[in-house]
Short mmCIF file of C-alpha atoms in Angstrom, two decimals:
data_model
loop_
_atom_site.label_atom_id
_atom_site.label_comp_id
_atom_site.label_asym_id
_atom_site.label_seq_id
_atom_site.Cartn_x
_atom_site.Cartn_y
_atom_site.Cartn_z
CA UNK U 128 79.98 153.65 96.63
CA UNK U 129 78.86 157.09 95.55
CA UNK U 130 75.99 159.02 97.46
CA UNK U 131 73.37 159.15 94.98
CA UNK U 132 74.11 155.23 93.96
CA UNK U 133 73.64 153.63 97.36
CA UNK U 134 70.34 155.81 97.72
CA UNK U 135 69.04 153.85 94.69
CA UNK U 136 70.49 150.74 95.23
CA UNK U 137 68.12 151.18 98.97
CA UNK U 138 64.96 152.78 97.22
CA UNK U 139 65.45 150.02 94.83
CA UNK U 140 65.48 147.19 97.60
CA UNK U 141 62.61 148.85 99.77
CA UNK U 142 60.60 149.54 96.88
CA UNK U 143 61.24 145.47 95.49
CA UNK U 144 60.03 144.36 99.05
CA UNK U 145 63.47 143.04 98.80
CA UNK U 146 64.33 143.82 102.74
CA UNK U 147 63.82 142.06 105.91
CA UNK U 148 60.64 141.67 107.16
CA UNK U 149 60.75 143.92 110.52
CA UNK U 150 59.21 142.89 113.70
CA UNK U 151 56.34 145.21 115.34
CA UNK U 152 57.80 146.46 118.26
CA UNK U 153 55.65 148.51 121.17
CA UNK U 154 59.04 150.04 122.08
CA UNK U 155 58.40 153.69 123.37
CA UNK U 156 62.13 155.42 122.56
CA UNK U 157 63.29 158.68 124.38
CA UNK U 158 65.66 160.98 121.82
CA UNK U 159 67.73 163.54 123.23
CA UNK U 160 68.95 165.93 121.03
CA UNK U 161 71.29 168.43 122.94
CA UNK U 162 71.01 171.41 120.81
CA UNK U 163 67.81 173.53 120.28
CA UNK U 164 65.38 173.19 117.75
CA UNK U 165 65.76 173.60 114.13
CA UNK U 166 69.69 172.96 113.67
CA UNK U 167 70.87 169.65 111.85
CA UNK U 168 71.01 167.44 115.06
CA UNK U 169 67.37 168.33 115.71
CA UNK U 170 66.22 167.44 111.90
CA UNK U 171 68.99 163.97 112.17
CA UNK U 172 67.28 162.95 115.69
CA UNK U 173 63.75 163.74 114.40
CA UNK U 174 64.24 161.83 111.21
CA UNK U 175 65.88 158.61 112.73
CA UNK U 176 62.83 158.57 115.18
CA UNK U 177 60.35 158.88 112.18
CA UNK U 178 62.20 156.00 110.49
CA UNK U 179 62.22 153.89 114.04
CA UNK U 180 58.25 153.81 114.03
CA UNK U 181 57.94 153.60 110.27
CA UNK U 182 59.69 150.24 109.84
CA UNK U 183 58.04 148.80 113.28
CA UNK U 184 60.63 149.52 115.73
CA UNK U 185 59.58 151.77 117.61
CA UNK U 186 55.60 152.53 118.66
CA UNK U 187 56.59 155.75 120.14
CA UNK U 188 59.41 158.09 120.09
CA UNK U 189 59.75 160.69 123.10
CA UNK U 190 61.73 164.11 121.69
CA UNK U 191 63.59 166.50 124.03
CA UNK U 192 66.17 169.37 123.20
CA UNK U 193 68.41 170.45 125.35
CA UNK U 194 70.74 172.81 123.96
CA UNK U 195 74.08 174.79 125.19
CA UNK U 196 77.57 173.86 125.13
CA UNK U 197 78.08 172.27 122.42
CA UNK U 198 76.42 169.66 123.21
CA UNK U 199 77.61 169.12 126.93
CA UNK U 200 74.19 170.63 128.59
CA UNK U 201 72.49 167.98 126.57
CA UNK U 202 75.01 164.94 127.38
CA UNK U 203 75.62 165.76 131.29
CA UNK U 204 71.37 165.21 131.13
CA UNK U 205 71.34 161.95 129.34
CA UNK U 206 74.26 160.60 131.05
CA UNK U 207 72.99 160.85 134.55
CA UNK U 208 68.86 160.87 134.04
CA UNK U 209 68.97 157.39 131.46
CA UNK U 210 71.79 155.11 132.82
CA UNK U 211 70.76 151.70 131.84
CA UNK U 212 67.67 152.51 129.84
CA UNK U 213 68.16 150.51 126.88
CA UNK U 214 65.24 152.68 124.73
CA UNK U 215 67.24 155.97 124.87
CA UNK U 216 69.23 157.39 122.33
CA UNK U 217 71.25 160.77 121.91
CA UNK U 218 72.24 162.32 118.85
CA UNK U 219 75.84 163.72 118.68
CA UNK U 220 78.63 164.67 116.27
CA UNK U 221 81.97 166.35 115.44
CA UNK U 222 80.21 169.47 117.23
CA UNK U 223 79.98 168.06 120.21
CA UNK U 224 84.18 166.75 120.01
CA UNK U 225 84.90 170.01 119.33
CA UNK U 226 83.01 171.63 122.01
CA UNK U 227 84.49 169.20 124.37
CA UNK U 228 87.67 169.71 123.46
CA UNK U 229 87.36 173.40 124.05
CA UNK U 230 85.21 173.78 126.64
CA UNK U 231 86.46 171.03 128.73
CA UNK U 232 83.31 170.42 130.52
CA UNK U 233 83.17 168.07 133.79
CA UNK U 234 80.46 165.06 131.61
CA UNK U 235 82.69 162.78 128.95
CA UNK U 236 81.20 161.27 126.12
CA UNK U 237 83.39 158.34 127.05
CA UNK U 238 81.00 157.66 129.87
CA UNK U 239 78.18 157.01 126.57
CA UNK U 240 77.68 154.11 124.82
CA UNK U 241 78.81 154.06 121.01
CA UNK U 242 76.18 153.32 118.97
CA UNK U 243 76.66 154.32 115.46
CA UNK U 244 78.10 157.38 112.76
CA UNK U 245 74.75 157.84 110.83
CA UNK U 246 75.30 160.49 108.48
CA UNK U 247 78.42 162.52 107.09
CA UNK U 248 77.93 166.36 105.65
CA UNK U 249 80.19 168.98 104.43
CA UNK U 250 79.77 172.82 105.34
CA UNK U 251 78.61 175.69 103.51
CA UNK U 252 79.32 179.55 104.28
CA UNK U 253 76.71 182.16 103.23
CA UNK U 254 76.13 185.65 103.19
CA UNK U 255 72.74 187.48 103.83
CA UNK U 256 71.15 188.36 100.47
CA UNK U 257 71.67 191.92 100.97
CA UNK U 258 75.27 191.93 102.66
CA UNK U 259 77.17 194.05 100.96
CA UNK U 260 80.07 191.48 100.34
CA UNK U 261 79.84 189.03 97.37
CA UNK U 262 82.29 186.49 97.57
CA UNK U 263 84.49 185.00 100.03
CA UNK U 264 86.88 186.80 98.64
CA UNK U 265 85.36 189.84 100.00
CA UNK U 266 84.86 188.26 102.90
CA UNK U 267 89.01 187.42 103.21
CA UNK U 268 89.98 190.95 102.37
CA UNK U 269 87.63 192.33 105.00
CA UNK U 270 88.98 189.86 107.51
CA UNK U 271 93.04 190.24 106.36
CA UNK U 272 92.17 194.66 107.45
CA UNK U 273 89.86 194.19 110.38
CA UNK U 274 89.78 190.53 111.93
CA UNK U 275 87.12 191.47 114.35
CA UNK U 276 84.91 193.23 111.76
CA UNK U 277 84.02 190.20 109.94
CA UNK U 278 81.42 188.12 112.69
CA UNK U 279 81.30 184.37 112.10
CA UNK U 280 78.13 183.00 112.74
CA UNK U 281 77.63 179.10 113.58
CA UNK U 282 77.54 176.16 116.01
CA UNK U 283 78.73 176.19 119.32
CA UNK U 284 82.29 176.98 119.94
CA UNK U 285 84.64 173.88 118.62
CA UNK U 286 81.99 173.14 115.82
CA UNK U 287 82.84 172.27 112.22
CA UNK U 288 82.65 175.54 111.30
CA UNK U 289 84.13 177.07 113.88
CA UNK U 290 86.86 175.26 113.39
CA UNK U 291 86.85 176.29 109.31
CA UNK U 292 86.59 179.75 110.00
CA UNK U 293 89.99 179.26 111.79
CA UNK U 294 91.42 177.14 109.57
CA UNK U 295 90.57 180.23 107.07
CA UNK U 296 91.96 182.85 108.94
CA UNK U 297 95.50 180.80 109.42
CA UNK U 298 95.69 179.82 105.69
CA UNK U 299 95.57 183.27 104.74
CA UNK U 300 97.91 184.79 107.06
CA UNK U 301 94.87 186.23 109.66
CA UNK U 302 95.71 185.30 113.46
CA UNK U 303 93.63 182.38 114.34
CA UNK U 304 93.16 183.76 117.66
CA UNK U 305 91.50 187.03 116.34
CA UNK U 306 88.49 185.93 114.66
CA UNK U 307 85.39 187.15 115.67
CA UNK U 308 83.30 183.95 115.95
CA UNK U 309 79.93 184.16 117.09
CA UNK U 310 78.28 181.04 118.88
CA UNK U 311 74.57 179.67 118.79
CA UNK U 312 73.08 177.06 120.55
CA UNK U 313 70.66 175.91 117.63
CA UNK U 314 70.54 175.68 113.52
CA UNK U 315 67.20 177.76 113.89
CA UNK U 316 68.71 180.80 115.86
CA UNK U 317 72.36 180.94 113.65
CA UNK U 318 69.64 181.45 110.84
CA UNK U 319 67.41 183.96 112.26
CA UNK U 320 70.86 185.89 112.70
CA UNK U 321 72.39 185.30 109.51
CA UNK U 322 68.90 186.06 107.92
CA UNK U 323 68.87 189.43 110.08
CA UNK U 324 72.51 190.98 108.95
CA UNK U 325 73.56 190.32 113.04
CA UNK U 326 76.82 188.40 111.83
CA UNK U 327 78.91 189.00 108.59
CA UNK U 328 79.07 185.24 107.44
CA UNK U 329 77.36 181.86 108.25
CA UNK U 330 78.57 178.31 108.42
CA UNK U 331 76.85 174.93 108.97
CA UNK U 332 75.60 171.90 106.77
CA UNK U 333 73.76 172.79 103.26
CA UNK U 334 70.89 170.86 104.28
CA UNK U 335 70.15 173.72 107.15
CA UNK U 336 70.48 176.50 104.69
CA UNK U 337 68.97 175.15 101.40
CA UNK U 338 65.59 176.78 101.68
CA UNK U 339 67.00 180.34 102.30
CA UNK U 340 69.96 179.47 99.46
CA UNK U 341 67.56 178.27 97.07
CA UNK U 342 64.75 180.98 97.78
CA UNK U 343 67.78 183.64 97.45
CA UNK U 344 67.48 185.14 100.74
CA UNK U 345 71.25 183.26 101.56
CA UNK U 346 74.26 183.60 98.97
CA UNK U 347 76.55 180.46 99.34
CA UNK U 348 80.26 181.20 98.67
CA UNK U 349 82.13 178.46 99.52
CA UNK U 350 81.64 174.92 100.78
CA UNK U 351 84.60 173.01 102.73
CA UNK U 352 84.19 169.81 100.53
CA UNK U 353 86.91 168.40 98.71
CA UNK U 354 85.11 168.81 95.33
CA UNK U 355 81.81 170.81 94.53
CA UNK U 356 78.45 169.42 95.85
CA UNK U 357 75.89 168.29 94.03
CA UNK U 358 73.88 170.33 92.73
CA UNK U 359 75.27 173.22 94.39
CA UNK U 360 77.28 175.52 91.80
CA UNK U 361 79.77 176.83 94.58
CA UNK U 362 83.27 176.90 94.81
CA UNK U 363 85.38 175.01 96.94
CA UNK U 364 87.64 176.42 99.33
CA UNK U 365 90.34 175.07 97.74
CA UNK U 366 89.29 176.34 94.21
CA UNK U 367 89.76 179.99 96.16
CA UNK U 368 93.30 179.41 96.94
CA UNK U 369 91.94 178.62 100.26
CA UNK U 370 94.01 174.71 101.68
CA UNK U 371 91.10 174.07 103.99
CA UNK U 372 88.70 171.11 103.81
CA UNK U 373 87.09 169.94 106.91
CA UNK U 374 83.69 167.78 107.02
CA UNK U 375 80.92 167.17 109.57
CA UNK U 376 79.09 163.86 110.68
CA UNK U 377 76.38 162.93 113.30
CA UNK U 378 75.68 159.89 114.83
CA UNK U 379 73.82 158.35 118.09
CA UNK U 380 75.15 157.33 121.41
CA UNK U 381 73.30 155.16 124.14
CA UNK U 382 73.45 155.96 128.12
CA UNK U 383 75.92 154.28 130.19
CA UNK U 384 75.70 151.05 131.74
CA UNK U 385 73.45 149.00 129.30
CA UNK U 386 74.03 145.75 128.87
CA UNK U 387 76.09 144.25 125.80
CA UNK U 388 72.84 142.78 124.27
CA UNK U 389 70.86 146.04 124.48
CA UNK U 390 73.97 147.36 122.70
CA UNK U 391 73.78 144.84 119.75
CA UNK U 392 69.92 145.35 119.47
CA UNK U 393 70.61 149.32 118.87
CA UNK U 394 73.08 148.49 116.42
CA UNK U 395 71.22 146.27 114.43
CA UNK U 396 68.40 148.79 114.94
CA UNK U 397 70.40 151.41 113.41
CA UNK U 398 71.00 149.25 110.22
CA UNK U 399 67.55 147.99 109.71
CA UNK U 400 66.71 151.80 109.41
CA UNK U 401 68.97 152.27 106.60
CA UNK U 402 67.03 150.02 104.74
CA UNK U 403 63.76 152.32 105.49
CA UNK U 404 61.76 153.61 103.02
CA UNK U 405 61.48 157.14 105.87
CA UNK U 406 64.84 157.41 106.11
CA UNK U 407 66.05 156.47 103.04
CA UNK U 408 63.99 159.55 102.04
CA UNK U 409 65.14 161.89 104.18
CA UNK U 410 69.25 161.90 103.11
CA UNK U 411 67.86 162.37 100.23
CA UNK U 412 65.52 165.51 100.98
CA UNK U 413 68.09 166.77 103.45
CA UNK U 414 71.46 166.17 101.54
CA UNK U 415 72.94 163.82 103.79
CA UNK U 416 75.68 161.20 102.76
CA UNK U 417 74.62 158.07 104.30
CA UNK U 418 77.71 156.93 106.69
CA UNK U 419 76.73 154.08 108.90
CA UNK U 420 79.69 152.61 111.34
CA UNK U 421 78.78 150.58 113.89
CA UNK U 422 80.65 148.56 117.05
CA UNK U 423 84.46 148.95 117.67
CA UNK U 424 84.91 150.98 114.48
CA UNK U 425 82.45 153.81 115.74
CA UNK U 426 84.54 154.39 118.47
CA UNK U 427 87.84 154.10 117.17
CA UNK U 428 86.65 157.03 114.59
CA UNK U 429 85.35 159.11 117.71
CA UNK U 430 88.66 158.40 119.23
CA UNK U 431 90.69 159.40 115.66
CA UNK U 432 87.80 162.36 115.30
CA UNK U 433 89.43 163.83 118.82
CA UNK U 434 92.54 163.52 118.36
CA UNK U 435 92.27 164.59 114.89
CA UNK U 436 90.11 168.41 116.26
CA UNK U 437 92.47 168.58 119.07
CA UNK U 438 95.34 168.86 116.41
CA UNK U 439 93.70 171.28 114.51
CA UNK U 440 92.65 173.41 116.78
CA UNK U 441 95.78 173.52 118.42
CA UNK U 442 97.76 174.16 114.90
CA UNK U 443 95.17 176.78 114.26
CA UNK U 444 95.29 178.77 117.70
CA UNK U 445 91.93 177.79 119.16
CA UNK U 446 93.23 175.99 122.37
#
């Protein structure tokens, strides 16, 4: 089903009273969010808690970032400070596989508990407003006669667009290996550098950037999506001449050592929030493609996700 239908189809249910009746709960939820404030897994983890209280499933929901790594900084935290608390969540995604898989730190996301993919989200690349390059053109010729003169600004190394940025460089005959890519722990400070000319080109989900596209103080040039985005007049990479197409997704993990039926009630959790007025509003708001996968078939993606990256990056020279 198409984006923009299913987000009727749900308005149209919630607004019809048409959905289940939800219990009140006096549930009070911790969130981690590994990854400092203001990025996409900050805004996901904020709006699923906003959702959790709104439909009566939560009567309190406990924030804390923890950023660095990818990810890891976070996870090692929630891994070893919430074993068997059944009201804690984490918020995760293809940056933190990637940032695994590079940075091979000592915590596994294996030791988690799968929850469920929430949300899927492709990548846009921008320019400052005043840069003098235009297009990502420009941005390819500067690359192809100084590799290290052209800063990539983004996620934490192994993130989506990390990863695209390398994917660039090999598809048009740049060495992988010689990008100049420049990590951030946080959506909020990858902005404040694109915003302030510190890196040539920015990368990460539209929904982080559409303020500063739409008030002109961002260019977009490309997006990694297989087709143009809605409402978005920007050209793929592949209508460049550019074979790369990689997309992003978040979702939530539980600590280890739960028990299976604290498992099932944070799945079902996760798909009475779907149905949620809140959060129904919020993919819409933030441009997110609703994905939810829950059970066995969350972590079998994960596990095709990994091995997937690992490919990639390995084809591409990162590892």
């Amino acid at each position: 089903m198409r984006r923009d239908t299913f987000l009727k189809s749900l308005a149209a249910l919630a607004a019809a009273g048409a959905l289940p009746e939800l219990a009140s709960a006096s549930t009070n939820f911790k969130m981690m969010i590994p990854a400092n404030p203001g990025g996409g897994w900050d805004t996901t983890g904020r709006a699923l808690g906003k959702a959790l209280q709104d439909a009566g499933l939560a009567a309190s929901v406990q924030y804390e970032n923890k950023g660095g790594a990818a990810g890891a900084i976070g996870l090692a935290q929630f891994v070893n400070a919430s074993k068997g608390d059944g009201n804690a969540l984490m918020v995760m995604g293809a940056v933190m596989l990637g940032g695994i898989i590079t940075g091979k730190p000592p915590v596994s996301l294996s030791q988690a508990t799968p929850i469920a993919r929430l949300t899927s989200e492709y990548n846009v690349f921008v320019l400052p407003a005043n840069s003098p390059l235009k297009t990502m053109k420009d941005v390819v010729e500067q690359m192809k006669k100084d590799p290290g003169s052209v800063k990539w600004g983004g996620g934490s190394r192994g993130s989506t667009e990390h990863v695209a940025a390398a994917m660039i460089a090999r598809d048009v005959g740049v060495d992988a290996a010689k990008i100049n890519y420049v990590p951030f722990r946080g959506g909020g400070e990858a902005t404040a550098a694109i915003l302030g000319g510190n890196v040539t080109v920015g990368g990460s989900g539209y929904s982080e950037f559409a303020q500063y596209i739409e008030s002109g103080k961002m260019r977009p040039i490309a997006v990694t999506a297989p087709t143009r985005l809605k409402g978005l007049n920007v050209p793929t990479l592949r209508e460049l001449g550019i074979n790369v197409e990689i997309g992003n997704w978040r979702g939530v993990y539980a600590p280890p050592g739960i028990s299976m039926e604290q498992q099932k009630a944070l799945t079902d959790m996760m798909t009475l929030v779907f149905r949620n007025k809140s959060w129904i509003e919020a993919l819409e708001k933030n441009g997110w493609t609703p994905a939810l996968l829950t059970g066995k078939a969350f972590a079998d993606f994960v596990d095709q996700e990994f091995a997937m990256l690992r490919a990639v990056m390995v084809k591409s020279g990162m590892i």
